[in-house]
Amino acid sequence: MSSSILPQAAGYGVVIGMGLFFSAVMVGITKVQTRYTSHKTSSAEEFNSASRSVPPGLIAAGIVSAWTWAATLLQSSATAYKFGISGPWWYASGATIQILLFAMISSKLKQHAPHCHTFLEIIRARWGKVAHLTFLFFGLATNIIVSTMLILGGSATVTDLTGMNTVAACFLIPLGVSIYVLAGGMRATLIADYSHTLVLYCILISFALVAYGSSKYIGSPGRMWDLLAEASAKNPISGNAGGSYLTMRSKSGLIFGVLNIVGNFGTVFNDQAYWQRAIASEPSTSVKAFLWGGIAWFGIPMGIATSLGLSAVALAHGSNPIITLTSSEVSAGLPAVKAAAALMGQSGAIAMLILLFLAVTSACSAEQIAVSSLLTYDVYGVYINPNPSEKQILWSSHACILGYSIFMGAIATAFNYIGVSMGYLYELMGTMIGSAVVPIALCITWNKCNGTGAVVGAIVGFCAAIAGWIGITARLNGGLVNVDTTFGDYEMLTGNLLAIGIGGIITVGWSLVRPANFDWDITRAINAKPDNEVTRRDGTATPPQESESAEAGSEAEKKGDRDLQPEAASPDVDAEEQPTLYTADNVALQKAFRFASWSAIALTVILVILIPLPLFFSSYVYPKAGFTAWVCISLIWLFVGLAMVGIYPAWEARVGLKKVAVGIMSDLTGKRKPSA
């Protein structure tokens, strides 16, 4: 950009100043937590898993924060600019259903592997080393793609608004985040997520109220309808009913919806960040957390795209254009940025800068601690030092967080110079990681899933997706294969569908022909320590020596599936006494799974079939009254989301906050008793 709305100092001020401010606050909260609660970050279990005791409201806020990428705010608005109102719907619904469906995974995780640290520990226990290494590749690939999109989107916005050096932004954003992640671990990350999410909702609501309530350019849903109708006549969208921005009948929008659904299954089911939130949650409320998080999150892309995305259309394609957008700026996700600056001036640009910074840093922290857990527990603890001490685990976790933060900056810088945008990576991710979705989901939910079939499905699906993507690109573009030609709708759609389709078909088909017969007691015993007392199903205690003998005797049970090479475990004991004293009622967890299944599937059918498809096939174009209702619903959803993940977690934490306040007062008045 030749000129910037804000001075360059503003960019450095937000990236460095706010980064250090939030880091200082989180470090302070961690110190308070260590002094006044039982949760100590010197414990590896607390650092990496938050002692598996986080209540549902805070987990839901963490899910919303981790799932609110730069792409959520930028690409959702870009889809509104390109496809009209179908873009916000397909972006929101196509990326909500994965969180809702992950509620089922969360329930099964608590039921079948309550003490694991990563999903790869389950895969290693079930299917052995080859499978472990295969899905380690897909897990880390997912984290790298997500991290790159986060940094690319954030740095592009900071550069556009302030003129800040892109490379500097790429490195400073993740390094600033790493400070509080290093200090407080998983719990500090979730608390930071909550604070960021609270501010994020407030800014999004203000954008919507300005666009539809006080802006001199728009100011009401009726006026927006008039401007969109004018834009439809002046710049009709090819493939939309009547070329209108006010219809769900959008061919390109539907293709994007499919891409969005397929690609986002990979970035949820393959991403340790979401497994880590399931692991950190209280067993009895993990399902509630994911359902709440998914419902609340829907309002974020829907809200910002309906306000800023459609505003960009109205301001760019009206009779008196206020803004201009090139195709590269649209691909970079800048319609929302330009619309915010046009509607609110410098205050809008500053709000957008803060909004993107909070979204990027929250998601960055989730990715950093997720990668740290994978590298610590599935690389360092398996292939480098198989019996690490707690001190060594913490050292490895800290080193991996710092190292990955530097790597995030480097890989984002490389993609920036290559010319690959956030939008390109967003549509490509399903092709790269989609083949592992079904095998990973089935590893914790289906005891008949065959390990060999899962590995073959993931690898063959990946190869087929890449081949199909490149092949269709060459066929449709006269043999020309480059960044531009591979970014086509049908090219990306082919790769995405081949990945998840072939990976799933091979995995399920192989398992039906050669079913395994896996004993879930093996995964329930993951991370059971031999010096811990374990508890039989009849409630009697088993001494450590007997437990070890039982583990050794379980080898005969492992021969049901030749692909199975699990860790030592016993079918006669349940390893329940861990640092968090986890106890779970299997009947209650099974009931929670049924509730999660019915709820998630019902909401999925409503969001991606019952509402959008009839509107698509009927070629319905919204009248002014219908569009006004659309805008009102999107705004109400933002307020509901704020209540669910902004207000409720604070109420939920009232007892703990009171305890901390009493402890602080006791210290200030000198009445606190010294610890023994």
XYZ file of C-alpha atoms in Angstrom:
676
model
C 0.000 0.000 0.000
C 1.245 3.437 -0.856
C -0.404 5.007 2.173
C -1.604 3.713 5.512
C -4.536 4.778 7.656
C -2.485 4.625 10.863
C 1.151 5.539 11.515
C 3.733 2.775 11.563
C 4.296 3.409 15.272
C 0.719 2.282 15.921
C 1.505 -1.120 14.460
C 4.591 -1.606 16.593
C 2.728 -0.167 19.574
C -0.067 -2.721 19.325
C 2.104 -5.710 18.446
C 4.810 -5.024 21.030
C 2.964 -2.897 23.591
C -0.234 -4.927 23.831
C 1.737 -8.139 23.551
C 3.869 -7.226 26.551
C 0.843 -5.879 28.451
C -1.157 -9.102 28.082
C 1.932 -11.146 28.842
C 2.511 -9.163 32.052
C -1.132 -9.585 33.073
C -1.065 -13.327 32.402
C 2.219 -13.762 34.260
C 0.674 -11.896 37.185
C -2.434 -14.095 37.108
C -0.202 -17.167 37.035
C 1.622 -15.941 40.141
C -1.705 -15.343 41.903
C -2.907 -18.794 40.860
C 0.246 -20.420 42.215
C -0.014 -18.616 45.550
C -3.734 -18.800 46.268
C -4.890 -22.005 44.565
C -3.796 -25.625 44.434
C -2.779 -25.330 40.768
C 1.011 -24.997 40.404
C 2.649 -24.500 37.030
C 5.701 -26.347 38.315
C 3.635 -29.485 37.698
C 3.826 -30.878 34.158
C 0.204 -32.018 34.430
C -0.924 -28.482 35.291
C 1.298 -26.852 32.653
C 0.162 -29.038 29.758
C -3.350 -30.120 30.772
C -4.498 -27.572 33.407
C -4.912 -30.505 35.828
C -7.925 -31.652 33.756
C -10.157 -29.497 35.930
C -11.244 -26.525 33.810
C -14.999 -25.729 34.005
C -17.122 -25.688 30.817
C -17.518 -21.915 30.448
C -13.783 -21.293 30.332
C -13.263 -24.260 27.984
C -16.013 -22.901 25.704
C -14.294 -19.496 25.692
C -11.012 -21.233 24.879
C -12.640 -23.126 22.011
C -14.127 -19.931 20.587
C -10.789 -18.168 20.917
C -8.755 -20.990 19.385
C -11.221 -21.261 16.483
C -11.293 -17.499 15.868
C -8.392 -17.107 13.482
C -7.476 -14.106 11.411
C -9.280 -16.023 8.643
C -12.462 -16.106 10.715
C -12.607 -12.328 10.716
C -11.012 -11.599 7.358
C -11.994 -14.472 5.064
C -15.600 -14.568 6.270
C -15.940 -10.919 5.248
C -14.177 -11.657 1.962
C -16.751 -14.376 1.206
C -19.535 -11.853 1.809
C -17.806 -9.484 -0.600
C -17.435 -12.203 -3.260
C -20.656 -14.240 -2.868
C -23.152 -12.035 -1.023
C -25.125 -13.236 2.019
C -24.418 -16.902 1.231
C -20.755 -16.317 2.115
C -21.327 -15.491 5.814
C -23.716 -18.422 6.203
C -21.479 -21.014 4.564
C -18.415 -19.760 6.395
C -20.140 -19.824 9.800
C -22.103 -23.065 9.419
C -19.328 -24.846 7.525
C -16.863 -24.247 10.352
C -19.268 -24.627 13.313
C -20.355 -28.203 12.737
C -16.842 -29.576 13.351
C -16.784 -28.097 16.864
C -20.278 -29.464 17.538
C -19.327 -32.939 16.290
C -16.099 -32.846 18.288
C -18.304 -32.905 21.391
C -18.761 -36.624 20.647
C -14.995 -37.102 20.411
C -14.573 -35.250 23.699
C -17.017 -37.574 25.440
C -15.339 -40.712 24.090
C -11.929 -39.319 25.043
C -13.011 -39.007 28.672
C -14.500 -42.482 28.515
C -11.737 -44.384 26.735
C -8.492 -42.450 27.416
C -9.027 -40.198 30.447
C -5.337 -39.727 31.263
C -3.779 -39.155 27.845
C -1.946 -35.935 27.013
C -2.274 -36.077 23.216
C -4.405 -37.904 20.657
C -1.209 -39.459 19.288
C -0.694 -41.323 22.547
C -3.983 -43.094 21.811
C -2.915 -43.907 18.257
C 0.413 -45.289 19.469
C -1.297 -47.452 22.084
C -3.784 -48.799 19.535
C -1.847 -49.078 16.303
C 1.858 -48.910 17.054
C 4.886 -46.969 15.838
C 4.165 -46.735 12.103
C 0.715 -45.293 12.709
C 2.119 -43.011 15.391
C 4.672 -41.508 13.001
C 2.142 -41.260 10.169
C -0.377 -39.280 12.169
C 2.373 -37.270 13.854
C 3.090 -35.944 10.357
C -0.560 -34.993 9.819
C -0.864 -33.477 13.293
C 2.192 -31.266 12.901
C 1.226 -30.393 9.305
C -2.132 -29.184 10.608
C -0.501 -27.011 13.257
C 1.953 -25.540 10.741
C -0.775 -24.708 8.195
C -2.989 -23.132 10.853
C -0.094 -21.166 12.361
C 0.958 -19.898 8.934
C -2.557 -18.717 8.147
C -2.765 -16.945 11.491
C 0.494 -15.062 11.059
C -0.065 -14.291 7.354
C -3.512 -12.859 8.045
C -2.403 -10.867 11.072
C 0.739 -9.472 9.478
C -1.090 -8.532 6.257
C -3.644 -6.553 8.246
C -1.056 -4.803 10.411
C 0.954 -3.887 7.307
C -2.093 -2.623 5.439
C -3.300 -0.465 8.326
C 0.012 0.879 9.604
C 2.753 0.190 7.062
C 4.602 -1.912 9.644
C 7.244 -4.206 8.162
C 5.604 -7.537 7.346
C 8.594 -9.649 8.386
C 8.793 -7.850 11.721
C 5.096 -8.538 12.329
C 5.541 -12.208 11.397
C 8.137 -12.698 14.129
C 6.976 -10.286 16.827
C 3.393 -11.615 17.059
C 4.259 -15.235 18.010
C 7.219 -14.244 20.184
C 5.038 -11.927 22.254
C 2.484 -14.687 22.783
C 5.136 -17.176 23.872
C 5.935 -15.103 26.986
C 2.675 -15.842 28.814
C 2.421 -19.379 27.430
C 5.878 -20.102 28.840
C 4.936 -18.604 32.189
C 1.514 -20.142 32.753
C 0.979 -23.048 30.396
C -2.478 -24.316 29.500
C -4.456 -22.522 32.213
C -2.852 -19.149 31.443
C -3.635 -19.758 27.781
C -7.304 -20.372 28.568
C -7.542 -17.302 30.802
C -5.930 -15.192 28.078
C -8.381 -16.739 25.611
C -11.279 -15.643 27.813
C -10.055 -12.065 28.142
C -9.392 -11.817 24.408
C -12.786 -13.303 23.540
C -14.600 -10.861 25.823
C -12.986 -7.862 24.111
C -13.475 -9.440 20.677
C -17.258 -9.756 21.130
C -17.524 -6.163 22.329
C -15.689 -4.865 19.244
C -17.756 -7.030 16.869
C -20.991 -5.768 18.403
C -19.790 -2.175 18.041
C -19.002 -2.749 14.336
C -22.493 -4.160 13.738
C -24.214 -1.320 15.611
C -22.246 1.312 13.701
C -22.869 -0.289 10.294
C -26.604 -0.783 10.830
C -27.367 1.969 13.325
C -25.261 5.124 13.126
C -23.125 5.141 9.974
C -23.747 8.062 7.641
C -23.057 5.779 4.663
C -25.435 2.951 5.626
C -27.124 3.340 9.024
C -29.948 0.795 8.741
C -30.706 -2.678 7.331
C -33.107 -1.064 4.862
C -30.453 1.266 3.508
C -27.994 -1.657 3.273
C -30.570 -3.595 1.243
C -30.905 -0.667 -1.144
C -27.128 -0.425 -1.593
C -26.747 -4.189 -2.122
C -29.546 -4.162 -4.683
C -27.768 -1.304 -6.468
C -24.465 -3.219 -6.337
C -26.212 -6.303 -7.765
C -27.393 -4.280 -10.748
C -24.034 -2.572 -11.252
C -21.736 -5.572 -10.565
C -23.824 -8.762 -10.722
C -22.246 -11.935 -9.314
C -21.875 -14.712 -11.858
C -23.642 -17.852 -10.632
C -25.947 -16.023 -8.201
C -29.713 -15.878 -8.724
C -30.269 -12.677 -10.696
C -26.648 -11.748 -9.982
C -27.852 -10.661 -6.529
C -25.892 -10.308 -3.294
C -29.156 -10.973 -1.407
C -29.620 -14.656 -2.231
C -28.398 -18.005 -0.955
C -28.478 -19.230 -4.565
C -24.744 -18.840 -5.226
C -22.848 -21.505 -7.135
C -19.444 -20.255 -5.987
C -20.797 -19.821 -2.453
C -21.961 -23.453 -2.377
C -18.571 -24.671 -3.653
C -16.890 -22.621 -0.957
C -19.263 -24.150 1.595
C -18.160 -27.660 0.645
C -14.493 -26.606 0.745
C -15.050 -25.005 4.116
C -16.725 -28.064 5.608
C -14.133 -30.551 4.351
C -11.103 -28.411 5.131
C -12.214 -27.510 8.633
C -12.752 -31.113 9.654
C -9.006 -31.483 9.274
C -8.145 -28.377 11.256
C -10.301 -29.486 14.209
C -9.999 -33.267 14.339
C -6.271 -33.247 13.445
C -5.366 -30.308 15.690
C -4.031 -31.113 19.153
C -5.323 -27.711 20.337
C -8.921 -29.020 20.435
C -7.970 -32.381 21.904
C -6.058 -30.430 24.542
C -9.162 -28.489 25.497
C -11.106 -31.719 25.774
C -8.314 -33.147 27.943
C -8.237 -30.046 30.169
C -11.991 -29.993 30.717
C -13.851 -31.522 33.627
C -15.071 -34.995 32.568
C -18.711 -34.305 33.385
C -18.920 -31.086 31.368
C -16.682 -31.528 28.314
C -19.667 -32.150 26.008
C -21.395 -29.002 27.244
C -18.228 -26.977 26.644
C -17.904 -27.984 22.979
C -21.608 -27.560 22.202
C -21.629 -24.131 23.837
C -18.406 -23.154 22.125
C -19.708 -24.141 18.695
C -23.032 -22.339 19.099
C -21.339 -19.184 20.422
C -18.662 -19.189 17.710
C -21.229 -19.268 14.878
C -22.109 -15.650 15.602
C -18.553 -14.350 15.100
C -18.031 -14.958 11.341
C -21.743 -14.493 10.710
C -21.753 -11.166 12.551
C -18.598 -9.590 11.137
C -19.294 -10.731 7.587
C -22.886 -9.478 7.709
C -21.709 -6.098 8.980
C -18.264 -5.351 7.542
C -18.268 -7.790 4.609
C -21.552 -6.525 3.191
C -20.548 -2.957 4.050
C -17.495 -3.418 1.842
C -19.806 -4.381 -1.040
C -22.040 -1.360 -0.436
C -19.097 1.046 -0.140
C -17.177 -0.338 -3.139
C -19.978 -0.919 -5.653
C -22.430 1.868 -4.923
C -23.092 4.868 -7.138
C -20.398 6.814 -5.257
C -17.669 4.299 -4.318
C -15.969 5.036 -1.005
C -13.365 2.257 -1.120
C -11.608 0.211 -3.792
C -10.447 -3.390 -3.499
C -8.148 -5.335 -5.816
C -8.399 -9.111 -6.227
C -5.179 -9.591 -4.248
C -6.562 -7.469 -1.397
C -9.738 -9.554 -1.373
C -7.650 -12.754 -1.280
C -5.703 -11.298 1.653
C -8.998 -10.742 3.480
C -8.940 -6.929 3.486
C -12.611 -6.054 2.725
C -13.389 -5.974 6.475
C -10.354 -3.793 7.182
C -11.239 -1.233 4.525
C -14.906 -1.198 5.500
C -14.109 -0.611 9.191
C -11.806 2.270 8.335
C -14.383 3.809 5.990
C -17.270 3.516 8.459
C -15.431 4.666 11.590
C -12.283 6.428 10.398
C -9.150 6.000 12.474
C -11.104 4.587 15.415
C -12.382 1.815 13.142
C -8.890 1.079 11.896
C -7.564 0.941 15.470
C -10.439 -1.307 16.563
C -9.764 -3.626 13.621
C -6.068 -3.702 14.441
C -6.777 -4.634 18.065
C -9.408 -7.168 17.012
C -7.035 -8.952 14.651
C -4.211 -8.821 17.170
C -6.376 -10.459 19.865
C -7.669 -13.127 17.485
C -4.237 -13.977 16.138
C -2.513 -14.053 19.532
C -5.210 -16.240 21.122
C -5.088 -18.791 18.341
C -1.269 -18.589 18.297
C -1.094 -19.478 21.973
C -3.331 -22.504 21.352
C -1.087 -23.693 18.526
C 2.107 -23.137 20.515
C 1.061 -25.237 23.478
C -0.474 -27.859 21.165
C 2.777 -28.289 19.227
C 4.722 -28.237 22.490
C 2.628 -31.152 23.768
C 3.099 -33.164 20.566
C 6.842 -32.622 20.492
C 7.241 -33.267 24.219
C 5.043 -36.323 24.678
C 5.214 -37.875 21.193
C 8.741 -37.062 20.060
C 10.936 -36.283 23.061
C 9.136 -38.661 25.453
C 8.961 -41.525 22.928
C 12.005 -41.383 20.649
C 14.571 -39.283 22.543
C 14.056 -39.835 26.276
C 11.458 -42.568 26.862
C 11.421 -42.076 30.635
C 11.621 -38.324 31.234
C 11.325 -36.814 34.677
C 8.759 -34.112 35.371
C 11.524 -31.512 35.277
C 12.649 -32.767 31.856
C 9.060 -32.684 30.554
C 8.696 -29.062 31.650
C 12.074 -28.173 30.135
C 11.097 -29.769 26.841
C 7.700 -28.024 26.862
C 9.300 -24.623 27.393
C 11.964 -25.188 24.738
C 9.369 -26.350 22.187
C 7.124 -23.334 22.806
C 9.988 -20.915 22.252
C 11.365 -22.824 19.268
C 7.980 -23.108 17.584
C 7.238 -19.406 18.049
C 10.390 -18.626 16.050
C 9.480 -21.258 13.456
C 5.997 -19.731 13.071
C 7.551 -16.410 12.112
C 9.992 -18.021 9.692
C 7.437 -20.166 7.832
C 4.975 -17.263 7.543
C 7.741 -15.050 6.160
C 8.640 -17.712 3.586
C 5.033 -18.026 2.373
C 4.720 -14.244 2.260
C 7.700 -14.002 -0.114
C 6.433 -16.894 -2.227
C 3.170 -15.018 -2.695
C 0.857 -17.525 -1.012
C -2.002 -15.745 0.773
C -4.120 -16.675 3.755
C -7.084 -17.328 1.461
C -5.051 -19.781 -0.626
C -3.946 -21.768 2.428
C -7.478 -21.741 3.818
C -8.864 -23.541 0.781
C -5.820 -25.799 0.393
C -5.751 -27.166 3.946
C -8.395 -29.835 3.310
C -6.326 -31.257 0.462
C -3.232 -31.467 2.658
C -4.693 -32.898 5.881
C -8.229 -34.110 5.133
C -7.261 -37.757 4.586
C -6.395 -38.176 8.278
C -9.763 -36.963 9.599
C -11.698 -40.243 9.553
C -8.849 -42.417 10.918
C -8.195 -39.983 13.792
C -11.893 -39.721 14.651
C -12.315 -43.496 14.636
C -9.245 -44.176 16.766
C -11.175 -43.157 19.899
C -14.749 -44.003 18.856
C -14.726 -47.401 17.058
C -13.002 -50.443 18.497
C -13.282 -52.288 15.151
C -11.127 -49.752 13.299
C -8.114 -51.498 11.774
C -4.727 -49.830 12.238
C -3.321 -50.849 8.864
C -6.437 -49.595 7.114
C -6.181 -46.266 8.941
C -2.557 -45.745 7.908
C -3.129 -46.813 4.302
C -6.249 -44.636 4.088
C -4.441 -41.540 5.348
C -1.426 -41.969 3.049
C -3.310 -42.994 -0.104
C -5.917 -40.277 0.475
C -3.170 -37.662 0.774
C -1.430 -38.811 -2.419
C -4.720 -39.006 -4.349
C -5.720 -35.527 -3.196
C -2.439 -33.953 -4.310
C -2.524 -35.826 -7.629
C -6.150 -34.908 -8.271
C -5.636 -31.259 -7.338
C -2.605 -30.844 -9.628
C -4.141 -32.999 -12.348
C -7.419 -31.093 -12.604
C -5.488 -27.814 -12.507
C -3.404 -28.866 -15.516
C -6.476 -30.128 -17.369
C -8.561 -27.003 -16.829
C -5.730 -24.545 -17.487
C -3.999 -25.945 -20.550
C -1.184 -27.549 -18.566
C -0.339 -24.354 -16.646
C 0.198 -25.079 -12.942
C 1.051 -22.172 -10.632
C -0.268 -20.414 -7.537
C -3.020 -18.668 -9.506
C -4.285 -21.654 -11.493
C -4.282 -24.043 -8.526
C -6.486 -21.571 -6.604
C -9.567 -22.218 -8.754
C -12.883 -23.395 -7.250
C -13.008 -26.776 -8.989
C -9.287 -27.392 -8.513
C -9.492 -26.902 -4.735
C -12.794 -28.768 -4.490
C -11.325 -31.829 -6.220
C -8.375 -32.063 -3.855
C -10.498 -31.557 -0.739
C -13.094 -34.176 -1.653
C -10.498 -36.761 -2.694
C -8.618 -36.345 0.578
C -11.452 -36.886 3.033
C -13.367 -39.264 0.749
C -10.614 -41.718 -0.127
C -9.084 -41.590 3.339
C -12.442 -42.380 4.916
C -13.497 -45.064 2.411
C -10.242 -47.019 2.724
C -10.205 -46.800 6.528
C -13.824 -47.888 6.982
C -13.769 -50.455 4.177
C -10.575 -52.116 5.435
C -11.975 -52.200 8.962
C -15.210 -53.839 7.822
C -13.318 -56.529 5.901
C -10.691 -57.095 8.631
C -12.170 -55.706 11.846
C -10.067 -55.275 14.949
C -11.370 -56.125 18.402
C -9.726 -53.500 20.550
C -9.987 -53.474 24.334
C -10.483 -49.892 25.554
C -8.916 -50.795 28.909
C -5.563 -50.493 27.130
C -6.100 -46.807 26.335
C -7.659 -46.180 29.746
C -4.338 -47.236 31.257
C -2.255 -44.768 29.222
C 0.004 -42.803 31.613
C -0.923 -44.974 34.594
C 2.086 -44.806 36.895
C 3.269 -48.097 38.460
C 3.785 -46.457 41.843
C 0.173 -45.230 41.930
C -2.521 -47.257 43.573
C -5.131 -48.232 41.042
C -8.736 -49.195 41.619
C -10.518 -52.314 40.474
C -13.966 -52.122 38.981
C -15.332 -53.678 42.166
C -13.886 -50.725 44.122
C -11.084 -52.605 45.911
C -7.558 -51.274 45.932
C -4.771 -53.050 44.099
C -1.191 -52.647 45.311
C 1.423 -51.530 42.761
C 3.063 -54.960 42.559
C -0.191 -56.676 41.642
C -0.932 -53.930 39.137
C 2.392 -54.519 37.398
C 1.771 -58.254 37.274
C -1.666 -57.664 35.798
C -0.161 -55.393 33.164
C 2.320 -58.028 32.149
C -0.453 -60.609 31.927
C -2.477 -58.509 29.552
C -0.166 -59.242 26.627
C -2.323 -62.149 25.549
C -5.250 -59.815 25.085
C -3.296 -57.708 22.621
C -3.184 -60.353 19.907
C -6.676 -59.761 18.574
C -5.408 -57.334 15.947
C -2.027 -57.891 14.386
C -1.728 -54.115 13.807
C -2.073 -53.468 17.513
C 1.073 -52.713 19.505
C -0.250 -51.027 22.661
C 1.403 -49.862 25.810
C 1.313 -52.145 28.828
C -2.148 -52.206 30.414
C -4.552 -54.455 32.268
C -8.171 -55.306 31.496
C -8.752 -55.988 35.197
C -7.907 -52.568 36.536
C -8.810 -49.002 35.794
C -5.949 -46.588 36.302
C -7.894 -43.781 37.876
C -5.679 -42.251 40.553
C -3.739 -39.571 38.712
C -2.573 -36.151 39.865
C -6.110 -34.831 39.302
C -7.779 -37.779 41.102
C -9.939 -38.353 38.026
C -13.008 -40.485 38.656
C -15.666 -40.957 36.048
C -18.954 -42.781 35.870
C -18.909 -44.751 32.649
C -22.687 -44.756 32.499
C -22.803 -40.963 32.789
C -20.144 -40.589 30.092
C -22.061 -42.886 27.750
C -25.198 -40.832 28.401
C -23.216 -37.668 27.629
C -22.035 -39.237 24.359
C -25.611 -39.978 23.306
C -26.643 -36.421 24.134
C -23.658 -35.050 22.199
C -24.473 -37.256 19.216
C -28.116 -36.258 18.964
C -27.421 -32.568 19.602
C -24.448 -32.271 17.247
C -26.034 -34.225 14.402
C -29.339 -32.347 14.694
C -27.600 -28.952 14.657
C -25.401 -30.051 11.749
C -28.428 -31.071 9.669
C -30.150 -27.763 10.448
C -27.122 -25.601 9.657
C -25.922 -27.222 6.427
C -29.059 -28.846 4.985
C -32.458 -27.714 6.276
C -31.797 -23.958 6.178
C -29.411 -23.262 3.265
C -30.330 -25.890 0.672
C -34.044 -25.043 0.253
C -33.044 -21.383 -0.088
C -30.407 -22.378 -2.659
C -32.646 -24.539 -4.834
C -35.549 -22.102 -4.687
C -33.306 -19.234 -5.931
C -34.932 -17.047 -3.289
C -33.794 -13.417 -3.217
C -34.368 -11.743 0.142
C -36.749 -8.776 0.169
C -36.066 -5.818 2.429
C -38.059 -7.236 5.367
C -36.367 -10.638 5.097
C -32.915 -9.084 4.967
C -33.729 -6.956 8.024
C -34.632 -10.140 9.911
C -31.326 -11.700 8.755
C -29.373 -8.739 10.157
C -31.291 -8.772 13.458
C -30.690 -12.492 13.968
C -26.951 -12.120 13.330
C -26.769 -9.264 15.866
C -28.789 -11.177 18.487
C -26.472 -14.156 18.005
C -23.495 -11.954 18.876
C -25.140 -10.893 22.139
C -26.016 -14.519 22.956
C -22.418 -15.542 22.283
C -21.165 -12.761 24.561
C -23.399 -14.067 27.352
C -22.293 -17.679 26.817
C -18.521 -17.221 26.700
C -18.091 -13.735 28.134
C -20.444 -13.435 31.094
C -21.111 -17.050 32.101
C -17.442 -18.047 32.690
C -17.061 -15.130 35.123
C -20.139 -16.288 37.039
C -18.892 -19.862 36.938
C -15.570 -18.790 38.508
C -17.156 -16.779 41.337
C -16.190 -19.257 44.079
C -12.558 -19.429 42.963
C -12.378 -15.648 42.551
C -13.760 -15.185 46.059
C -11.144 -17.577 47.419
C -8.352 -15.645 45.699
C -9.769 -12.321 46.951
C -9.873 -13.641 50.510
C -6.278 -14.846 50.180
C -5.110 -11.465 48.893
C -6.917 -9.648 51.713
C -5.371 -11.996 54.230
C -1.928 -11.197 52.848
C -2.593 -7.459 52.906
C -3.832 -7.562 56.498
C -1.154 -9.981 57.661
C -3.703 -12.625 58.690
C -2.597 -15.311 56.239
C -1.171 -18.356 57.944
C 2.218 -19.452 56.609
C 2.103 -22.702 54.671
C 3.515 -25.759 56.382
